[in-house]
PDB file of C-alpha atoms in Angstrom:
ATOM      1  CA  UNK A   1      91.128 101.374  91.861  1.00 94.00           C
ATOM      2  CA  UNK A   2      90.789  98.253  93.733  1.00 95.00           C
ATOM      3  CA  UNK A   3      87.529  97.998  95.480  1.00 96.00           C
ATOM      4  CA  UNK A   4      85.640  95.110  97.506  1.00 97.00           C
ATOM      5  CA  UNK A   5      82.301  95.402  98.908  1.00 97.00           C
ATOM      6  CA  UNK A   6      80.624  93.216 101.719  1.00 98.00           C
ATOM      7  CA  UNK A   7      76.782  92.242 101.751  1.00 97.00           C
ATOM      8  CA  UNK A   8      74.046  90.413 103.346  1.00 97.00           C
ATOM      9  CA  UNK A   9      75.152  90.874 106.931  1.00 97.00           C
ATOM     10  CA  UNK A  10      71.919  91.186 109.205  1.00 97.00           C
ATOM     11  CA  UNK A  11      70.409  89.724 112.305  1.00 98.00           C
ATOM     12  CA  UNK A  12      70.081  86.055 112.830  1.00 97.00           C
ATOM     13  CA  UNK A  13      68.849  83.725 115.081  1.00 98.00           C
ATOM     14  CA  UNK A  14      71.564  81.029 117.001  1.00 98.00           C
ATOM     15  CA  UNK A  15      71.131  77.694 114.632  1.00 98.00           C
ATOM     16  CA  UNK A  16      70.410  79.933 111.585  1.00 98.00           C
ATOM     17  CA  UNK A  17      71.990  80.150 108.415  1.00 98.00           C
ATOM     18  CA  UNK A  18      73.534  83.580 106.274  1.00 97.00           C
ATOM     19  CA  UNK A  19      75.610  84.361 103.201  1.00 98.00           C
ATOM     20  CA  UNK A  20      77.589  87.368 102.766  1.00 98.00           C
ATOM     21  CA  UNK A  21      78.727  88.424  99.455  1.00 98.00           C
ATOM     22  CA  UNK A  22      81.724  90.200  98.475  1.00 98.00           C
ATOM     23  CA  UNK A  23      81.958  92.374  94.958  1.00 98.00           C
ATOM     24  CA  UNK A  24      85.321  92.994  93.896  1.00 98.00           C
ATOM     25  CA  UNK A  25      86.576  95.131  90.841  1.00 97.00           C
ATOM     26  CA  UNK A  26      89.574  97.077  89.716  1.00 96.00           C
ATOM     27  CA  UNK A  27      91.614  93.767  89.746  1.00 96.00           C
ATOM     28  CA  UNK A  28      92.080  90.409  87.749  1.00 96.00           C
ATOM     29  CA  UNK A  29      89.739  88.622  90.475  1.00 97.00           C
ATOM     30  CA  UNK A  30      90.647  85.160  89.331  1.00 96.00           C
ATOM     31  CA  UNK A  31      94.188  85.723  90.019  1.00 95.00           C
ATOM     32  CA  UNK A  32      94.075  86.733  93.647  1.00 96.00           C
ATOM     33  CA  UNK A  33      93.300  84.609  96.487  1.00 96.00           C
ATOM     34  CA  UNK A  34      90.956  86.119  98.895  1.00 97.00           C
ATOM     35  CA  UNK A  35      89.495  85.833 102.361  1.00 97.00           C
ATOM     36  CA  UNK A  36      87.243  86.896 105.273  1.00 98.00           C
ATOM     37  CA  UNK A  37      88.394  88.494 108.224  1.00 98.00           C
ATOM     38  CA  UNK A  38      86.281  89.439 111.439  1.00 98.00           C
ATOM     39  CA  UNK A  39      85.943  91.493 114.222  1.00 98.00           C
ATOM     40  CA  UNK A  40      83.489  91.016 117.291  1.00 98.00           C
ATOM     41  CA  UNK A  41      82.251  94.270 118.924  1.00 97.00           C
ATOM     42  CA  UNK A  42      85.005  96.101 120.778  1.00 96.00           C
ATOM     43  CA  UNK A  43      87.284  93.108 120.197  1.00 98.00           C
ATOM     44  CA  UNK A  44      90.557  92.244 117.617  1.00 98.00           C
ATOM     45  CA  UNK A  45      90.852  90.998 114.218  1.00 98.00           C
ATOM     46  CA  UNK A  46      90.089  86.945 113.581  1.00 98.00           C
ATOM     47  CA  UNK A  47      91.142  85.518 110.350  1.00 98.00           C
ATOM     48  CA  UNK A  48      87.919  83.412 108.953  1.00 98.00           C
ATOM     49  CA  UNK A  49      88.695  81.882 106.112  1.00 98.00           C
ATOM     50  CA  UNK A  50      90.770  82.138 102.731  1.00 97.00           C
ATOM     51  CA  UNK A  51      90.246  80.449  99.146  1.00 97.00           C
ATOM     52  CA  UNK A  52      93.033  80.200  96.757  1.00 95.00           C
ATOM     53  CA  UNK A  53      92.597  82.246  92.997  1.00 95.00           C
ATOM     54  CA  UNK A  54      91.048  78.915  91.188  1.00 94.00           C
ATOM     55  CA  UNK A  55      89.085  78.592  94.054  1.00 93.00           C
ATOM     56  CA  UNK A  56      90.102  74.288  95.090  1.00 93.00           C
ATOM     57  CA  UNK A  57      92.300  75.570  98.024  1.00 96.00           C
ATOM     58  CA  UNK A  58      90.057  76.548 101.015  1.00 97.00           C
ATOM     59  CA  UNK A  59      91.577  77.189 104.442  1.00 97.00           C
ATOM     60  CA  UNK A  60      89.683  78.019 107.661  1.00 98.00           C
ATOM     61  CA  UNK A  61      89.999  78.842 111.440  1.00 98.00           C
ATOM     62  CA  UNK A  62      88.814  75.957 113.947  1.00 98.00           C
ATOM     63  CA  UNK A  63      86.231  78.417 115.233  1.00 98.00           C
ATOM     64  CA  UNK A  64      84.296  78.149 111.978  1.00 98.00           C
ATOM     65  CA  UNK A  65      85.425  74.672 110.239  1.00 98.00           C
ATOM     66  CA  UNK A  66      82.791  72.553 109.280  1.00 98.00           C
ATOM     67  CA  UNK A  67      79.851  75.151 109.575  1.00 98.00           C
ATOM     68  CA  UNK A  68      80.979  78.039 107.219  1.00 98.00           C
ATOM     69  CA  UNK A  69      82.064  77.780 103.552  1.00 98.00           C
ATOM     70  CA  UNK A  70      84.278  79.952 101.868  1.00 98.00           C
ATOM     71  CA  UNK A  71      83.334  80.208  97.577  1.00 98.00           C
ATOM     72  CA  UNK A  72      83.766  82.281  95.013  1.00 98.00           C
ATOM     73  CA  UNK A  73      82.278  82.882  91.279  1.00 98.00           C
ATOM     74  CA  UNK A  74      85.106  84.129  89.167  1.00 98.00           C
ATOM     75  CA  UNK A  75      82.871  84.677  86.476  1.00 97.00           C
ATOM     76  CA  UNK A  76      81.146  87.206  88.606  1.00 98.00           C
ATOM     77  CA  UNK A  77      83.443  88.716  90.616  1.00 98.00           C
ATOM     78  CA  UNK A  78      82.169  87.474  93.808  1.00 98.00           C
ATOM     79  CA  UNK A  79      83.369  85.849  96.982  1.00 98.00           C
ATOM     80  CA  UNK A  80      80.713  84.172  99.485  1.00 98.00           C
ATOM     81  CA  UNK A  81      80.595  82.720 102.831  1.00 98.00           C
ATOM     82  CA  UNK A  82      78.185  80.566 103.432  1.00 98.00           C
ATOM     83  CA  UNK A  83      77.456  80.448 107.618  1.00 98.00           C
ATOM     84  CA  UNK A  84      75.359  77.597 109.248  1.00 98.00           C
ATOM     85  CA  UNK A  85      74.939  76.835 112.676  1.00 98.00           C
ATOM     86  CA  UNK A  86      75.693  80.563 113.767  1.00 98.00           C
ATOM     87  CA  UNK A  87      76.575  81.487 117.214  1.00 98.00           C
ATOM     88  CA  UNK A  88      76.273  84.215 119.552  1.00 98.00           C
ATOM     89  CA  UNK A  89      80.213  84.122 119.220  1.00 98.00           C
ATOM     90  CA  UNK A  90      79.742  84.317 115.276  1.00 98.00           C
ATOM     91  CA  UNK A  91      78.681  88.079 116.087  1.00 98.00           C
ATOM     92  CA  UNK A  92      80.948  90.158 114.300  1.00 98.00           C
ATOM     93  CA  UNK A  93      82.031  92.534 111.631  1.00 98.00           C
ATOM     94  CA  UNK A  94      83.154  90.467 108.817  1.00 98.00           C
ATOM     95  CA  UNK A  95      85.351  92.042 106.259  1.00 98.00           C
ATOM     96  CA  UNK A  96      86.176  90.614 103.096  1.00 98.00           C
ATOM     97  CA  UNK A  97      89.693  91.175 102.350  1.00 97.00           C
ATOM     98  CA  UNK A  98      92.300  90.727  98.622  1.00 96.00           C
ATOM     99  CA  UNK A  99      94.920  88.122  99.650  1.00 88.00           C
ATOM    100  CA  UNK A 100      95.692  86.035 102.674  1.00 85.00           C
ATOM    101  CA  UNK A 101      96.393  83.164 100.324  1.00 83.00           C
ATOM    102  CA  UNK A 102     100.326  83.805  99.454  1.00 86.00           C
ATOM    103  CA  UNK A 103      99.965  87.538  99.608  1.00 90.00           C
ATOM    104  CA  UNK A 104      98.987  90.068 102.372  1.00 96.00           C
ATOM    105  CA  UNK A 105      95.291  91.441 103.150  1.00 95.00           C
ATOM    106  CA  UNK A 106      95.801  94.449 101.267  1.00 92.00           C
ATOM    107  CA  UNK A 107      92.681  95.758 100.224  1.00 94.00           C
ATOM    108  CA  UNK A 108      89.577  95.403 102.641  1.00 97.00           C
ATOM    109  CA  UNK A 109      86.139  96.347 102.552  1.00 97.00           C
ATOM    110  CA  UNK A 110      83.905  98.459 104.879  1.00 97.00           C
ATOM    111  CA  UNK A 111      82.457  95.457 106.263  1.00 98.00           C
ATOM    112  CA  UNK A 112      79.123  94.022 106.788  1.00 98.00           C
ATOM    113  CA  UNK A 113      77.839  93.640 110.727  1.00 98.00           C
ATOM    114  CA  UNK A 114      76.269  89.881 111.623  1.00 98.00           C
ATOM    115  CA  UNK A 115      74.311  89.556 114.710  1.00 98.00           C
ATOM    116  CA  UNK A 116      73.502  86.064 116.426  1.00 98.00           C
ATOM    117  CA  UNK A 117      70.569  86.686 118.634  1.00 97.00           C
ATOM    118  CA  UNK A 118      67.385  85.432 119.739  1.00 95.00           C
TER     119      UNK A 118
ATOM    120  CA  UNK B   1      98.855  77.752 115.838  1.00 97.00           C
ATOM    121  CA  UNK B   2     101.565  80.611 116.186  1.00 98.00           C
ATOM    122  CA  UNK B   3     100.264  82.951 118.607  1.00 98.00           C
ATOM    123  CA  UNK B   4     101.658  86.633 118.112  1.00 98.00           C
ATOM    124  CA  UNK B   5     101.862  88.672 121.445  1.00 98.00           C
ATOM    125  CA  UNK B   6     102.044  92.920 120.788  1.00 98.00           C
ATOM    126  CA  UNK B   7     103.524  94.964 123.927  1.00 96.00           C
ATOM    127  CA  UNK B   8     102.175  97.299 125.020  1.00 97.00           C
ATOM    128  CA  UNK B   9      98.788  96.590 125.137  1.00 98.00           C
ATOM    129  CA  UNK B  10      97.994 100.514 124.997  1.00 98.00           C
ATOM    130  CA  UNK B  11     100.657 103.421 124.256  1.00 98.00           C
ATOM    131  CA  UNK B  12     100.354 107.145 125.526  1.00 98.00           C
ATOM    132  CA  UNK B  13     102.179 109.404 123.799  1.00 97.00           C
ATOM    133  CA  UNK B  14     101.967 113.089 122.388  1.00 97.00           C
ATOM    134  CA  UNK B  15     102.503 114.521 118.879  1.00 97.00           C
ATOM    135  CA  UNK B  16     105.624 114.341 118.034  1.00 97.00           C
ATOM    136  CA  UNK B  17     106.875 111.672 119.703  1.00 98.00           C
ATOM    137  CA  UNK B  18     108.795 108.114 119.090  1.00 98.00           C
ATOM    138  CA  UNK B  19     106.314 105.316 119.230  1.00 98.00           C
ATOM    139  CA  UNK B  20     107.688 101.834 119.062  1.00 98.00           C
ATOM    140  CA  UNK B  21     105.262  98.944 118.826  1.00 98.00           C
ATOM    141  CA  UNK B  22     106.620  95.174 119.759  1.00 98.00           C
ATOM    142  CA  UNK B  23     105.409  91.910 118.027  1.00 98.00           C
ATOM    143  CA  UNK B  24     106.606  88.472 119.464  1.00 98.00           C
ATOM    144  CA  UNK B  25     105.732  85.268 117.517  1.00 98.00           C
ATOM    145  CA  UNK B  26     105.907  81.864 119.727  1.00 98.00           C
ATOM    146  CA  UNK B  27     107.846  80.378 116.795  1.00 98.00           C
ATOM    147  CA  UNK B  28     109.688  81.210 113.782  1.00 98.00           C
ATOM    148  CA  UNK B  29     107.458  83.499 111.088  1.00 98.00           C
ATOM    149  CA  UNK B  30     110.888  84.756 108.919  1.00 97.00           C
ATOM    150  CA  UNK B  31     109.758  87.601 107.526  1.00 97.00           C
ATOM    151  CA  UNK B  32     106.587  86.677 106.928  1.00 97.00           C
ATOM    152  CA  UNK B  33     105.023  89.338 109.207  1.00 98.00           C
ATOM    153  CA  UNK B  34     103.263  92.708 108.439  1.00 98.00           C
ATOM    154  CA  UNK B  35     101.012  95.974 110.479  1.00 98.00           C
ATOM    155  CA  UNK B  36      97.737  96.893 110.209  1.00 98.00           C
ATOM    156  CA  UNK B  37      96.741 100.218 111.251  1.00 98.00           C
ATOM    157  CA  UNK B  38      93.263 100.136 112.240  1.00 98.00           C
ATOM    158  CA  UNK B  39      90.661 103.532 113.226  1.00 98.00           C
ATOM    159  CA  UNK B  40      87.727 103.624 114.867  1.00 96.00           C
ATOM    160  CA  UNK B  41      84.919 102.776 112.280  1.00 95.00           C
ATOM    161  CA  UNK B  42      87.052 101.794 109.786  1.00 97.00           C
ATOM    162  CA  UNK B  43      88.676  99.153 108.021  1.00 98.00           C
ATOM    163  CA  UNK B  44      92.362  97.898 109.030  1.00 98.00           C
ATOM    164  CA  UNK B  45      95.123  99.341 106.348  1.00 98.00           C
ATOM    165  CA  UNK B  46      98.307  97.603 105.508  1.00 97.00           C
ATOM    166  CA  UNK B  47     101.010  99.426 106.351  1.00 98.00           C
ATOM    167  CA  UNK B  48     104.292  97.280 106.552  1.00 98.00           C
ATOM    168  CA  UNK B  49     104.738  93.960 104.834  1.00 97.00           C
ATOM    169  CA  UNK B  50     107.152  91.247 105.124  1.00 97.00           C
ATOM    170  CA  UNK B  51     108.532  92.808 108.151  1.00 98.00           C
ATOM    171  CA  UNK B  52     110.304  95.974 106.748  1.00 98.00           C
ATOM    172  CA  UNK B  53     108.785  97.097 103.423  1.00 97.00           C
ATOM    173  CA  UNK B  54     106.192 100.164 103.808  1.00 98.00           C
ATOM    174  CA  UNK B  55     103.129  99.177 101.448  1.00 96.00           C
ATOM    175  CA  UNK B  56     102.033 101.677  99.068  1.00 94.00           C
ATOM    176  CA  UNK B  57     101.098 105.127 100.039  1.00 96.00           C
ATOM    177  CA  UNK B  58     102.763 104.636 103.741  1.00 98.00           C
ATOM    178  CA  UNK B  59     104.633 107.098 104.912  1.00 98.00           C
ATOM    179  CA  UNK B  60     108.453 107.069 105.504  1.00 98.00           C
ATOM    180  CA  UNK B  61     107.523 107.973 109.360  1.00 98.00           C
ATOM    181  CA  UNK B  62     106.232 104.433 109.852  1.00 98.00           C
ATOM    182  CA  UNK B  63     108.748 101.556 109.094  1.00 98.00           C
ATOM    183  CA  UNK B  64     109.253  98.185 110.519  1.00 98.00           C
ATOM    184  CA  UNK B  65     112.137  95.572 111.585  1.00 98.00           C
ATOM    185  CA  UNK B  66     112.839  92.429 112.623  1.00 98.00           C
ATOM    186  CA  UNK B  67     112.617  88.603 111.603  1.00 98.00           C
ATOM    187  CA  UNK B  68     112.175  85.332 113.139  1.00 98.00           C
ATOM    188  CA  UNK B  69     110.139  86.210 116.520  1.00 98.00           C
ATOM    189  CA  UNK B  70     110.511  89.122 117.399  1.00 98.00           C
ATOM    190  CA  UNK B  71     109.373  92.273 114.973  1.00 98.00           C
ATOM    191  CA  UNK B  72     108.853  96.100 115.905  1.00 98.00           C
ATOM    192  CA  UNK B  73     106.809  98.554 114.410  1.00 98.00           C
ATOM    193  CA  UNK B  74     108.005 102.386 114.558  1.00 98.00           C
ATOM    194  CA  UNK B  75     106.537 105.486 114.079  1.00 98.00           C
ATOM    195  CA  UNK B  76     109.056 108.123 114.065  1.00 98.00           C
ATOM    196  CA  UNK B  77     107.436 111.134 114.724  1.00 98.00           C
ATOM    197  CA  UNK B  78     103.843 110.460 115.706  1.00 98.00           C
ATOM    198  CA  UNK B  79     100.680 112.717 113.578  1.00 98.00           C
ATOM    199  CA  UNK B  80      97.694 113.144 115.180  1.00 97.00           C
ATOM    200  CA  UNK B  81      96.286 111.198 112.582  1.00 97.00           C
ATOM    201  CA  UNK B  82      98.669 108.062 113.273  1.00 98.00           C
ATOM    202  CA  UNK B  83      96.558 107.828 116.734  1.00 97.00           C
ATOM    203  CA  UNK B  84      94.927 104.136 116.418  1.00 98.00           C
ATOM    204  CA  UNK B  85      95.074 100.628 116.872  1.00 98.00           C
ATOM    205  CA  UNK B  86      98.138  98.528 115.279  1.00 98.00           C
ATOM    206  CA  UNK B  87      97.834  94.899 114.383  1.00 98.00           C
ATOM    207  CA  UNK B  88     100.751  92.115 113.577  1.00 98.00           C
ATOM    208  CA  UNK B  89      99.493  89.375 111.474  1.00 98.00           C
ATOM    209  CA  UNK B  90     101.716  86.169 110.211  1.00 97.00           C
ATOM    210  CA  UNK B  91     101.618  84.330 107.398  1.00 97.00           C
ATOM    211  CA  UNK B  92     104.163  82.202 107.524  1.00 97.00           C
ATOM    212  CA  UNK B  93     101.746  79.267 108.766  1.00 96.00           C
ATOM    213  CA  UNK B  94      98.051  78.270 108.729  1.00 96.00           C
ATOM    214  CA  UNK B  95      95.563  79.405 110.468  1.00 97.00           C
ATOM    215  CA  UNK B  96      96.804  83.136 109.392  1.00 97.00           C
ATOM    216  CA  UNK B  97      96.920  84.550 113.058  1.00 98.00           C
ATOM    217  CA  UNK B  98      96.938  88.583 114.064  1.00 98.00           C
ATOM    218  CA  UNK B  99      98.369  89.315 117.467  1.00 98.00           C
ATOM    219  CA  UNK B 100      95.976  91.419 119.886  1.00 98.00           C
ATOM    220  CA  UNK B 101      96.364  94.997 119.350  1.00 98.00           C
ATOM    221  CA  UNK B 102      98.370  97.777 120.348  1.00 98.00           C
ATOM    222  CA  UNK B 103      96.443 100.760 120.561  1.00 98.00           C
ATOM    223  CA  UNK B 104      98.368 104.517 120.797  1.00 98.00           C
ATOM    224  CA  UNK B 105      96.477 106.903 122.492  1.00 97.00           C
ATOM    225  CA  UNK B 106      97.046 110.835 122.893  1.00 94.00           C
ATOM    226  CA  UNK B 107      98.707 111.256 125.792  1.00 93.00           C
TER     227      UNK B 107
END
């Protein structure tokens, strides 16, 4: 069964920095792409950010270029994001998602809640 | 970026009925289009894929048409589990885009 799991969402202050982690299994991980998808409270669905199988093709929405980083750690299973700078407008539910890359988001994860506040 | 616009923004309809769910792209996407269905406290589920193909462990109730810019999501006899919030999402271009939401209520 595939599965992905989100982690180290939390509360953080504007300026600050945060990495979520995503655990995948029941799937060759390396061969997927995969990506982060968001949600702000009450609001729609934002692509993030998506990074090709091998991991040297990274793609991102204007809203987060140049202050989040997408990685993963085929070795481990893993995908990251890496946020700096955060915003109040980073505040979101950010689900980790199989695909995006050349194939649909068709297995997500429960999500992990970040909150940008002072 | 190719901005996808779903109509109507809500839907009120009863068990049993016809829902039909519109998708407009402001260009070209092919077929490169699919649905999300999307409850409250959960995670969105893929549904229909490259416009018209149900994804696994959809049922034959909910099916999808369309290509170029303009798609349409039906659901031909609505459940009263099928009550919830459908996404469109492109990926014929980058930045992957999802339109707004169309969310069917009980009516």
């Amino acid at each position: 069964e595939v599965q992905v799991l989100e982690s180290g969402g939390g509360l953080e202050q504007p300026g600050g920095s945060l990495r979520l982690s995503c655990a995948a299994s029941g799937f060759t991980f390396s061969t997927y792409g995969m990506s982060w998808v968001r949600q702000a409270p009450g609001k729609g669905l934002e692509w993030v950010s998506t990074i090709g199988g091998g991991g040297s093709s990274v793609y991102y929405a204007d809203s987060v270029k140049g202050r989040f980083t997408i990685s993963r750690d085929n070795s481990k299973n893993t995908l990251y994001l890496q946020m700096k700078s955060v915003r109040a407008e980073d505040t979101a539910v950010y689900y980790c998602a199989q695909g995006g890359y050349n194939l649909w988001f068709d297995a997500w994860g429960q999500g992990t809640l970040v909150t940008v506040s002072s | 970026e190719i901005v996808l616009t779903q109509s109507p923004v809500t839907l009120s309809l009863s068990p049993g009925e016809r829902a039909t769910l519109s998708c407009r792209a402001s260009q070209s996407v092919s077929n490169y289009l699919a649905w999300y269905q999307q409850k409250p406290g959960q995670a969105p589920r893929l549904l229909i894929y490259d416009a018209s193909n149900r994804a696994t462990g959809i049922p034959a109730r909910f099916s999808g048409s369309g290509s170029g810019t303009d798609f349409t999501l039906t659901i031909s006899s609505l459940e009263p589990e099928d009550f919830a919030v459908y996404y469109c999402q492109q990926r014929s271009n980058w930045p992957r885009t999802f339109g707004q939401g169309t969310r069917v209520e009980i009516k």
